[in-house]
């Protein structure tokens, strides 16, 4: 049987037919979304996949069956192959083998190739842009779908705690992200719902770059919380200054209506590195509100990782590098001697908890790191670990800014400072940072043993003042108020807005 390409404008060929979508991945999801937009979702009988063990029982309310079960449906249905080119060839071969005589007993077979998928994506976007904005809908995402964390988490939490009159939607990379609380709708990026939710939301908040920013609609309000502050490693736009990159930054960041910052210094970074010309709100970082007032994260972390109450917590949280095998060795510290130094200087036993950058998760899974230490690389919220820790060791990560708001000790282990400076660069010289620095493990133990707390606090306060620290525990409150102003609360909601 001939396998033809199904163009988006040829729906008359299938509009009165029963349909089976072969493929439950991104192609299959986009085809379903397109058919749903065109009113043809009731025509879809099921999804079919080659390996059922990798899929759920249903997708978008339709059963998912394996190829062996397909022949019972084919005689009454048209088959839409929503697969890549190589997978399509393999499936056709398997179907012919199942048919026995080489003829696939379907009403018709259509192939959905990459060009058609892009046409479908475009038509989906244009179709959903015609729908009215939902003025009370707020869409959020952190690190392009990683889950419930960073500034967006604490904004969502504030809105939930205050029972704000909004619908909260969280974008995730895949179904395995399951850490969202009740009251937040989970939507998978590039799923049928994704385009609809983003393109009909009144407010869209992220800590990186807005997805679909090029399709922003009039009346939408985009907030970028960003995810690092202070005069540390250069932002991408100050590393890549070629004309093409700067034009890309200007377009992507220009879609934002509001950037948040925890340091007034970073407002200038947004202007120069991000090519951003809009409003910057120096309100503090919503995620840093946890460091002001009481919280129970210390108790929570100790229970999760079975850390005795009498022992202190040293959190090791370095930034990422290019991650060759040699680079990985830069993280291999001699914890026995380092913990001896902490015990001698501070008079108590400590446990090491380490959380490496999410870019390094695969290597951590394959190699593991420190015997006797607590592995927390996959713990979703670094802010909770920072709130629980007594001491932090890092290198160039801006989390040192967040943690030191608690006025607790930060030590820097920078065995590759010159190489990192040449590769990435810094806004302020490392010598100006107020944290004790070491280039070798012997030097690190010396810095610990001779730590002068009074001097550290004085230098830290001066540093935070110079670079405009504006965290005071009320960032989430301030931004929630701005969000509710944008969603145009009415009736009971107006009184609620005034209370935030």
Short mmCIF file of C-alpha atoms in Angstrom, two decimals:
data_model
loop_
_atom_site.label_atom_id
_atom_site.label_comp_id
_atom_site.label_asym_id
_atom_site.label_seq_id
_atom_site.Cartn_x
_atom_site.Cartn_y
_atom_site.Cartn_z
CA UNK A 1 0.00 0.00 0.00
CA UNK A 2 1.23 3.51 -0.82
CA UNK A 3 2.36 5.61 2.14
CA UNK A 4 1.59 9.25 1.38
CA UNK A 5 2.58 12.40 3.24
CA UNK A 6 -0.33 14.04 5.04
CA UNK A 7 -0.13 17.80 4.53
CA UNK A 8 -1.92 19.99 7.13
CA UNK A 9 -4.22 21.49 4.48
CA UNK A 10 -5.40 18.06 3.27
CA UNK A 11 -7.51 17.14 6.30
CA UNK A 12 -10.47 16.39 4.04
CA UNK A 13 -8.74 13.07 3.34
CA UNK A 14 -9.20 11.94 6.93
CA UNK A 15 -11.96 14.08 8.44
CA UNK A 16 -14.60 11.34 8.30
CA UNK A 17 -12.26 8.44 9.10
CA UNK A 18 -11.30 6.60 12.24
CA UNK A 19 -7.65 7.36 12.97
CA UNK A 20 -4.73 5.63 14.65
CA UNK A 21 -1.60 7.63 15.48
CA UNK A 22 1.54 5.50 15.39
CA UNK A 23 3.99 7.18 17.74
CA UNK A 24 3.57 8.51 21.29
CA UNK A 25 6.55 10.88 21.30
CA UNK A 26 6.82 14.54 20.33
CA UNK A 27 5.60 13.95 16.77
CA UNK A 28 2.60 11.98 17.99
CA UNK A 29 1.76 14.65 20.57
CA UNK A 30 1.90 17.43 18.00
CA UNK A 31 -0.28 15.50 15.58
CA UNK A 32 -2.81 14.90 18.33
CA UNK A 33 -2.78 18.60 19.29
CA UNK A 34 -3.32 19.58 15.66
CA UNK A 35 -6.23 17.16 15.21
CA UNK A 36 -7.73 18.35 18.49
CA UNK A 37 -7.51 21.97 17.32
CA UNK A 38 -9.31 20.96 14.10
CA UNK A 39 -12.06 19.15 15.99
CA UNK A 40 -10.89 15.68 14.96
CA UNK A 41 -9.83 14.32 18.36
CA UNK A 42 -13.02 12.17 18.58
CA UNK A 43 -11.87 10.41 15.39
CA UNK A 44 -8.72 9.11 17.08
CA UNK A 45 -9.12 5.50 18.21
CA UNK A 46 -5.75 4.99 19.88
CA UNK A 47 -2.01 5.51 19.81
CA UNK A 48 0.27 2.66 18.77
CA UNK A 49 3.89 2.12 19.84
CA UNK A 50 6.50 -0.52 19.10
CA UNK A 51 7.43 -1.06 22.76
CA UNK A 52 4.61 -0.71 25.30
CA UNK A 53 6.94 -1.04 28.29
CA UNK A 54 8.21 2.50 27.68
CA UNK A 55 4.75 4.08 27.64
CA UNK A 56 1.72 4.67 29.84
CA UNK A 57 -1.58 2.88 29.24
CA UNK A 58 -3.24 6.04 27.91
CA UNK A 59 -2.18 9.28 26.27
CA UNK A 60 -4.51 12.30 26.16
CA UNK A 61 -7.33 9.99 27.14
CA UNK A 62 -6.71 7.54 24.28
CA UNK A 63 -5.47 3.95 24.81
CA UNK A 64 -1.89 3.12 23.89
CA UNK A 65 -1.48 -0.29 22.25
CA UNK A 66 1.50 -2.22 20.92
CA UNK A 67 2.06 -3.11 17.28
CA UNK A 68 0.94 -6.71 17.83
CA UNK A 69 -2.53 -5.46 18.83
CA UNK A 70 -2.81 -3.15 15.85
CA UNK A 71 -4.06 -5.56 13.18
CA UNK A 72 -7.47 -5.89 14.89
CA UNK A 73 -8.09 -2.16 14.29
CA UNK A 74 -6.47 -1.53 10.93
CA UNK A 75 -9.29 -2.63 8.61
CA UNK A 76 -11.56 0.14 9.92
CA UNK A 77 -8.96 2.88 10.43
CA UNK A 78 -6.46 5.13 8.73
CA UNK A 79 -2.95 4.99 10.10
CA UNK A 80 -0.93 8.17 10.69
CA UNK A 81 2.79 7.49 11.12
CA UNK A 82 4.04 10.28 13.42
CA UNK A 83 7.67 9.16 13.50
CA UNK A 84 11.11 10.10 12.26
CA UNK A 85 12.20 8.86 8.83
CA UNK A 86 14.22 5.85 9.99
CA UNK A 87 11.56 4.77 12.50
CA UNK A 88 8.88 5.07 9.80
CA UNK A 89 10.77 2.66 7.52
CA UNK A 90 11.19 0.17 10.35
CA UNK A 91 7.51 0.33 11.33
CA UNK A 92 6.34 -0.19 7.74
CA UNK A 93 8.57 -3.24 7.50
CA UNK A 94 7.14 -4.62 10.77
CA UNK A 95 3.57 -3.98 9.64
CA UNK A 96 4.14 -5.84 6.37
CA UNK A 97 5.56 -8.76 8.31
CA UNK A 98 2.48 -8.81 10.53
CA UNK A 99 0.19 -8.70 7.49
CA UNK A 100 1.74 -11.93 6.22
CA UNK A 101 1.07 -11.32 2.51
CA UNK A 102 2.90 -7.98 2.57
CA UNK A 103 -0.29 -5.91 2.21
CA UNK A 104 -1.15 -3.79 5.26
CA UNK A 105 -4.97 -3.98 5.74
CA UNK A 106 -5.57 -0.30 6.52
CA UNK A 107 -8.01 2.24 5.02
CA UNK A 108 -4.98 4.35 4.25
CA UNK A 109 -1.50 5.13 5.56
CA UNK A 110 -0.14 8.64 5.85
CA UNK A 111 3.32 9.71 6.92
CA UNK A 112 4.01 12.83 8.99
CA UNK A 113 7.55 14.00 8.21
CA UNK A 114 9.66 16.74 9.78
CA UNK A 115 8.50 19.45 7.38
CA UNK A 116 4.88 18.61 8.06
CA UNK A 117 5.53 18.67 11.81
CA UNK A 118 6.93 22.20 11.53
CA UNK A 119 3.87 23.23 9.51
CA UNK A 120 1.65 21.68 12.17
CA UNK A 121 3.56 23.47 14.93
CA UNK A 122 3.11 26.79 13.12
CA UNK A 123 -0.59 26.20 12.59
CA UNK A 124 -1.04 25.22 16.25
CA UNK A 125 0.62 28.43 17.37
CA UNK A 126 -1.47 30.58 15.05
CA UNK A 127 -4.62 28.72 16.06
CA UNK A 128 -4.11 29.15 19.79
CA UNK A 129 -3.13 32.81 19.37
CA UNK A 130 -6.68 33.43 18.16
CA UNK A 131 -8.09 32.29 21.50
CA UNK A 132 -8.68 34.96 24.16
CA UNK A 133 -6.11 35.43 26.93
CA UNK A 134 -7.10 33.99 30.29
CA UNK A 135 -6.44 36.97 32.53
CA UNK A 136 -6.06 34.93 35.72
CA UNK A 137 -3.67 32.31 34.27
CA UNK A 138 0.00 32.34 35.31
CA UNK A 139 2.44 29.99 33.55
CA UNK A 140 5.82 29.26 35.20
CA UNK A 141 8.94 27.28 34.34
CA UNK A 142 12.37 26.82 35.93
CA UNK A 143 15.46 25.87 33.95
CA UNK A 144 13.37 25.00 30.89
CA UNK A 145 11.29 22.31 32.55
CA UNK A 146 13.41 20.89 35.38
CA UNK A 147 10.68 21.08 38.00
CA UNK A 148 9.53 22.98 41.10
CA UNK A 149 12.49 25.12 42.14
CA UNK A 150 14.31 28.47 42.11
CA UNK A 151 12.52 31.84 42.17
CA UNK A 152 9.48 30.59 40.28
CA UNK A 153 8.78 28.04 43.02
CA UNK A 154 8.70 30.67 45.72
CA UNK A 155 6.46 32.95 43.70
CA UNK A 156 4.05 30.08 43.08
CA UNK A 157 4.18 29.16 46.76
CA UNK A 158 3.35 32.72 47.75
CA UNK A 159 0.35 32.78 45.42
CA UNK A 160 -0.82 29.40 46.72
CA UNK A 161 -0.37 30.36 50.38
CA UNK A 162 -2.33 33.56 49.84
CA UNK A 163 -5.05 31.73 47.91
CA UNK A 164 -4.61 34.23 45.10
CA UNK A 165 -7.34 34.18 42.43
CA UNK A 166 -5.09 32.73 39.74
CA UNK A 167 -4.69 29.47 37.83
CA UNK A 168 -1.10 28.23 38.09
CA UNK A 169 0.45 26.16 35.28
CA UNK A 170 3.97 24.70 35.52
CA UNK A 171 5.95 23.64 32.44
CA UNK A 172 8.01 20.46 32.80
CA UNK A 173 10.35 18.61 30.46
CA UNK A 174 8.73 15.19 30.88
CA UNK A 175 6.19 13.20 32.85
CA UNK A 176 8.80 12.07 35.42
CA UNK A 177 8.82 15.53 37.03
CA UNK A 178 6.44 14.92 39.92
CA UNK A 179 7.35 17.38 42.67
CA UNK A 180 4.55 19.91 42.10
CA UNK A 181 2.16 20.66 44.98
CA UNK A 182 -1.61 20.50 44.74
CA UNK A 183 -3.04 23.56 43.08
CA UNK A 184 -0.53 23.69 40.21
CA UNK A 185 -1.29 22.13 36.82
CA UNK A 186 1.59 20.23 35.21
CA UNK A 187 2.06 20.62 31.45
CA UNK A 188 4.78 18.92 29.41
CA UNK A 189 6.75 21.17 27.06
CA UNK A 190 5.77 20.55 23.40
CA UNK A 191 2.67 18.64 24.44
CA UNK A 192 -0.72 19.68 23.02
CA UNK A 193 -1.47 21.66 26.18
CA UNK A 194 1.88 23.47 26.14
CA UNK A 195 1.10 25.72 23.18
CA UNK A 196 -2.39 26.46 24.40
CA UNK A 197 -1.33 27.27 27.98
CA UNK A 198 1.57 29.55 27.04
CA UNK A 199 -0.26 31.36 24.27
CA UNK A 200 -3.37 32.05 26.36
CA UNK A 201 -1.65 32.97 29.66
CA UNK A 202 -1.81 36.52 30.95
CA UNK A 203 1.46 36.17 32.88
CA UNK A 204 4.44 33.95 32.03
CA UNK A 205 7.34 33.66 34.47
CA UNK A 206 10.68 31.90 33.96
CA UNK A 207 14.22 31.97 35.35
CA UNK A 208 15.94 31.49 31.95
CA UNK A 209 14.62 32.43 28.50
CA UNK A 210 10.90 32.39 27.74
CA UNK A 211 9.82 29.52 25.52
CA UNK A 212 7.80 30.73 22.50
CA UNK A 213 9.03 34.29 23.21
CA UNK A 214 8.89 35.06 19.49
CA UNK A 215 5.14 34.44 19.59
CA UNK A 216 4.34 36.70 22.55
CA UNK A 217 0.89 38.23 22.24
CA UNK A 218 -0.29 41.75 22.94
CA UNK A 219 -1.54 41.87 26.50
CA UNK A 220 0.76 39.17 27.85
CA UNK A 221 3.17 40.07 30.64
CA UNK A 222 6.50 38.22 30.76
CA UNK A 223 8.59 38.18 33.96
CA UNK A 224 12.17 36.91 34.09
CA UNK A 225 13.42 36.19 37.62
CA UNK A 226 16.88 35.00 36.45
CA UNK A 227 18.87 32.61 38.64
CA UNK A 228 22.12 34.21 39.79
CA UNK A 229 23.27 37.55 41.15
CA UNK A 230 26.42 39.30 42.30
CA UNK A 231 29.71 40.21 40.55
CA UNK A 232 30.94 36.68 39.91
CA UNK A 233 31.30 34.74 36.64
CA UNK A 234 30.30 36.55 33.46
CA UNK A 235 26.83 36.04 32.03
CA UNK A 236 26.66 34.48 28.57
CA UNK A 237 26.13 37.78 26.78
CA UNK A 238 29.37 39.17 28.20
CA UNK A 239 31.23 36.05 27.06
CA UNK A 240 29.79 35.95 23.53
CA UNK A 241 29.84 39.49 22.16
CA UNK A 242 29.57 38.73 18.44
CA UNK A 243 26.82 40.53 16.54
CA UNK A 244 24.74 37.39 15.91
CA UNK A 245 24.68 36.45 19.61
CA UNK A 246 23.82 39.98 20.73
CA UNK A 247 20.97 40.13 18.25
CA UNK A 248 19.65 36.82 19.61
CA UNK A 249 19.86 38.05 23.22
CA UNK A 250 18.08 41.28 22.30
CA UNK A 251 15.20 39.36 20.69
CA UNK A 252 14.80 36.72 23.39
CA UNK A 253 15.19 39.01 26.39
CA UNK A 254 13.31 41.83 24.71
CA UNK A 255 10.15 39.77 25.09
CA UNK A 256 10.35 40.26 28.87
CA UNK A 257 8.44 43.09 30.49
CA UNK A 258 10.11 42.80 33.87
CA UNK A 259 13.41 41.42 35.19
CA UNK A 260 13.92 40.79 38.90
CA UNK A 261 17.22 41.22 40.68
CA UNK A 262 18.67 40.64 44.13
CA UNK A 263 21.54 43.07 43.54
CA UNK A 264 21.38 46.50 41.94
CA UNK A 265 24.69 45.68 40.25
CA UNK A 266 22.92 43.06 38.15
CA UNK A 267 20.57 45.62 36.63
CA UNK A 268 23.54 46.82 34.57
CA UNK A 269 24.33 43.22 33.60
CA UNK A 270 20.81 42.82 32.24
CA UNK A 271 21.23 45.97 30.18
CA UNK A 272 24.60 45.10 28.71
CA UNK A 273 24.86 41.32 28.66
CA UNK A 274 21.18 40.54 28.08
CA UNK A 275 20.58 43.54 25.78
CA UNK A 276 17.46 44.24 27.87
CA UNK A 277 15.91 47.70 27.91
CA UNK A 278 12.76 47.18 29.99
CA UNK A 279 11.99 47.51 33.69
CA UNK A 280 14.26 45.96 36.33
CA UNK A 281 12.74 45.52 39.78
CA UNK A 282 15.37 45.51 42.54
CA UNK A 283 13.11 43.62 44.91
CA UNK A 284 15.34 40.78 46.06
CA UNK A 285 15.16 37.17 44.90
CA UNK A 286 11.94 35.34 45.87
CA UNK A 287 13.98 32.20 46.58
CA UNK A 288 16.07 34.10 49.14
CA UNK A 289 13.07 34.90 51.33
CA UNK A 290 13.73 31.57 53.08
CA UNK A 291 16.84 33.04 54.72
CA UNK A 292 14.85 35.66 56.62
CA UNK A 293 12.76 34.43 59.53
CA UNK A 294 12.20 30.86 60.67
CA UNK A 295 12.18 27.79 58.47
CA UNK A 296 12.32 24.05 59.10
CA UNK A 297 14.66 23.10 56.25
CA UNK A 298 17.45 22.11 58.63
CA UNK A 299 15.18 19.57 60.26
CA UNK A 300 13.84 18.40 56.89
CA UNK A 301 17.28 17.81 55.35
CA UNK A 302 18.57 16.05 58.44
CA UNK A 303 15.57 13.69 58.40
CA UNK A 304 15.90 12.94 54.67
CA UNK A 305 19.64 12.19 54.83
CA UNK A 306 19.73 10.86 58.42
CA UNK A 307 22.18 13.47 59.64
CA UNK A 308 22.46 13.56 63.46
CA UNK A 309 21.32 16.81 65.05
CA UNK A 310 24.60 17.28 66.89
CA UNK A 311 26.63 17.29 63.65
CA UNK A 312 27.09 20.34 61.47
CA UNK A 313 26.49 20.32 57.71
CA UNK A 314 29.14 21.35 55.17
CA UNK A 315 27.56 21.78 51.75
CA UNK A 316 29.93 21.40 48.80
CA UNK A 317 28.33 22.97 45.71
CA UNK A 318 30.77 23.90 42.92
CA UNK A 319 29.77 25.21 39.51
CA UNK A 320 30.19 23.25 36.26
CA UNK A 321 33.08 23.03 33.84
CA UNK A 322 33.42 21.48 30.40
CA UNK A 323 33.39 18.05 32.08
CA UNK A 324 36.18 16.14 30.46
CA UNK A 325 37.56 13.31 32.57
CA UNK A 326 40.40 15.52 33.80
CA UNK A 327 38.03 18.32 34.76
CA UNK A 328 36.04 15.95 36.94
CA UNK A 329 39.11 15.34 39.07
CA UNK A 330 39.07 19.00 40.11
CA UNK A 331 36.14 18.19 42.40
CA UNK A 332 37.94 15.36 44.19
CA UNK A 333 38.66 16.85 47.63
CA UNK A 334 40.38 15.17 50.60
CA UNK A 335 37.42 15.36 52.94
CA UNK A 336 39.10 13.58 55.83
CA UNK A 337 41.60 16.40 56.35
CA UNK A 338 39.07 19.12 55.54
CA UNK A 339 36.61 17.78 58.13
CA UNK A 340 39.42 17.53 60.68
CA UNK A 341 40.07 21.24 60.11
CA UNK A 342 36.42 22.16 60.58
CA UNK A 343 36.25 20.13 63.79
CA UNK A 344 39.38 21.82 65.15
CA UNK A 345 38.25 25.34 64.22
CA UNK A 346 34.55 25.16 65.13
CA UNK A 347 34.60 22.52 67.87
CA UNK A 348 32.13 20.00 66.44
CA UNK A 349 31.80 17.15 63.97
CA UNK A 350 30.55 17.85 60.45
CA UNK A 351 28.96 15.85 57.65
CA UNK A 352 29.65 16.63 53.99
CA UNK A 353 26.63 17.05 51.72
CA UNK A 354 27.52 17.59 48.06
CA UNK A 355 25.35 18.91 45.27
CA UNK A 356 26.97 19.26 41.86
CA UNK A 357 25.60 21.34 39.00
CA UNK A 358 22.70 19.78 37.07
CA UNK A 359 24.85 19.68 33.93
CA UNK A 360 26.97 17.08 35.74
CA UNK A 361 24.20 14.73 36.85
CA UNK A 362 24.99 12.01 34.34
CA UNK A 363 28.65 11.86 35.38
CA UNK A 364 27.69 11.77 39.04
CA UNK A 365 25.34 8.85 38.35
CA UNK A 366 28.07 6.97 36.52
CA UNK A 367 30.98 7.69 38.85
CA UNK A 368 29.73 8.65 42.28
CA UNK A 369 32.13 10.77 44.29
CA UNK A 370 32.90 10.82 48.00
CA UNK A 371 32.77 7.86 50.30
CA UNK A 372 31.07 8.75 53.56
CA UNK A 373 29.52 11.96 52.15
CA UNK A 374 25.85 12.59 51.43
CA UNK A 375 24.92 12.68 47.73
CA UNK A 376 22.40 15.49 47.13
CA UNK A 377 23.07 16.35 43.49
CA UNK A 378 19.54 15.29 42.58
CA UNK A 379 17.86 17.15 45.44
CA UNK A 380 15.50 19.53 43.61
CA UNK A 381 15.86 22.73 45.63
CA UNK A 382 19.33 24.10 46.37
CA UNK A 383 17.77 26.84 48.52
CA UNK A 384 16.58 24.29 51.07
CA UNK A 385 20.09 22.82 51.25
CA UNK A 386 21.58 26.29 51.68
CA UNK A 387 19.15 27.05 54.50
CA UNK A 388 20.08 23.78 56.22
CA UNK A 389 23.87 24.14 55.84
CA UNK A 390 26.19 25.62 58.45
CA UNK A 391 29.07 26.10 56.01
CA UNK A 392 29.40 26.16 52.21
CA UNK A 393 32.38 25.32 50.02
CA UNK A 394 32.11 26.39 46.40
CA UNK A 395 34.33 27.86 43.70
CA UNK A 396 32.69 30.39 41.35
CA UNK A 397 28.98 29.69 41.80
CA UNK A 398 26.75 32.66 42.56
CA UNK A 399 25.04 30.59 45.26
CA UNK A 400 27.73 32.03 47.57
CA UNK A 401 25.78 35.32 47.39
CA UNK A 402 22.53 33.65 48.44
CA UNK A 403 24.04 31.59 51.25
CA UNK A 404 26.03 34.43 52.77
CA UNK A 405 22.83 36.44 53.34
CA UNK A 406 22.65 34.25 56.47
CA UNK A 407 26.11 35.54 57.45
CA UNK A 408 27.42 31.98 57.60
CA UNK A 409 30.93 30.99 56.44
CA UNK A 410 31.69 30.43 52.74
CA UNK A 411 35.05 28.97 51.66
CA UNK A 412 36.22 29.00 48.06
CA UNK A 413 38.29 26.18 46.59
CA UNK A 414 39.60 27.50 43.26
CA UNK A 415 42.34 25.16 42.08
CA UNK A 416 41.86 26.35 38.47
CA UNK A 417 41.24 30.07 38.99
CA UNK A 418 43.47 31.28 36.13
CA UNK A 419 42.07 28.75 33.65
CA UNK A 420 38.48 29.50 34.66
CA UNK A 421 39.07 33.25 34.50
CA UNK A 422 40.51 32.93 30.99
CA UNK A 423 37.66 30.67 29.88
CA UNK A 424 34.72 32.51 31.50
CA UNK A 425 35.88 35.63 33.31
CA UNK A 426 34.49 37.57 36.28
CA UNK A 427 32.80 40.91 36.86
CA UNK A 428 34.81 41.70 39.99
CA UNK A 429 38.32 40.38 40.65
CA UNK A 430 38.31 37.23 42.77
CA UNK A 431 40.60 39.05 45.21
CA UNK A 432 37.70 41.40 46.00
CA UNK A 433 35.28 38.64 46.98
CA UNK A 434 34.97 38.54 50.79
CA UNK A 435 35.14 34.75 51.14
CA UNK A 436 38.34 32.91 52.24
CA UNK A 437 39.99 31.52 49.09
CA UNK A 438 42.28 28.58 48.46
CA UNK A 439 44.04 27.20 45.37
CA UNK A 440 45.14 23.93 46.95
CA UNK A 441 43.70 21.58 49.53
CA UNK A 442 46.52 22.40 51.94
CA UNK A 443 45.66 26.09 51.57
CA UNK A 444 41.97 25.34 52.12
CA UNK A 445 42.63 23.63 55.45
CA UNK A 446 44.75 26.62 56.50
CA UNK A 447 41.95 29.04 55.62
CA UNK A 448 39.54 26.97 57.72
CA UNK A 449 41.85 26.73 60.72
CA UNK A 450 42.52 30.49 60.73
CA UNK A 451 39.00 31.66 59.90
CA UNK A 452 38.34 35.07 61.50
CA UNK A 453 34.57 35.40 61.86
CA UNK A 454 34.53 39.09 62.85
CA UNK A 455 36.68 40.09 59.90
CA UNK A 456 34.63 37.90 57.56
CA UNK A 457 31.32 39.47 58.60
CA UNK A 458 32.70 42.99 58.24
CA UNK A 459 34.10 42.35 54.76
CA UNK A 460 30.95 40.49 53.70
CA UNK A 461 28.67 43.34 54.81
CA UNK A 462 30.78 45.84 52.89
CA UNK A 463 30.71 43.64 49.79
CA UNK A 464 26.93 43.15 49.86
CA UNK A 465 26.43 46.88 50.33
CA UNK A 466 28.78 47.78 47.45
CA UNK A 467 26.98 45.53 45.00
CA UNK A 468 23.52 46.52 46.13
CA UNK A 469 22.06 43.56 47.99
CA UNK A 470 18.31 44.17 48.23
CA UNK A 471 17.05 40.94 49.85
CA UNK A 472 15.01 41.45 52.99
CA UNK A 473 12.61 38.51 53.01
CA UNK A 474 9.77 40.26 51.16
CA UNK A 475 10.66 39.67 47.49
CA UNK A 476 7.87 37.14 46.88
CA UNK A 477 5.37 39.49 48.45
CA UNK A 478 6.40 42.36 46.18
CA UNK A 479 6.36 40.31 42.98
CA UNK A 480 3.06 38.59 43.84
CA UNK A 481 1.52 42.02 44.11
CA UNK A 482 2.78 42.92 40.64
CA UNK A 483 1.45 39.64 39.24
CA UNK A 484 -1.99 40.21 40.69
CA UNK A 485 -2.04 43.72 39.31
CA UNK A 486 -1.40 42.28 35.86
CA UNK A 487 -4.09 39.64 36.01
CA UNK A 488 -6.61 42.43 36.70
CA UNK A 489 -8.31 41.05 39.77
CA UNK A 490 -11.88 42.19 40.19
CA UNK A 491 -14.56 41.97 42.82
CA UNK A 492 -13.24 40.04 45.82
CA UNK A 493 -9.88 39.76 44.08
CA UNK A 494 -9.24 43.53 44.24
CA UNK A 495 -9.38 43.47 48.03
CA UNK A 496 -7.10 40.44 47.99
CA UNK A 497 -4.57 42.24 45.78
CA UNK A 498 -4.50 45.21 48.10
CA UNK A 499 -3.55 42.94 50.97
CA UNK A 500 -0.40 41.64 49.31
#
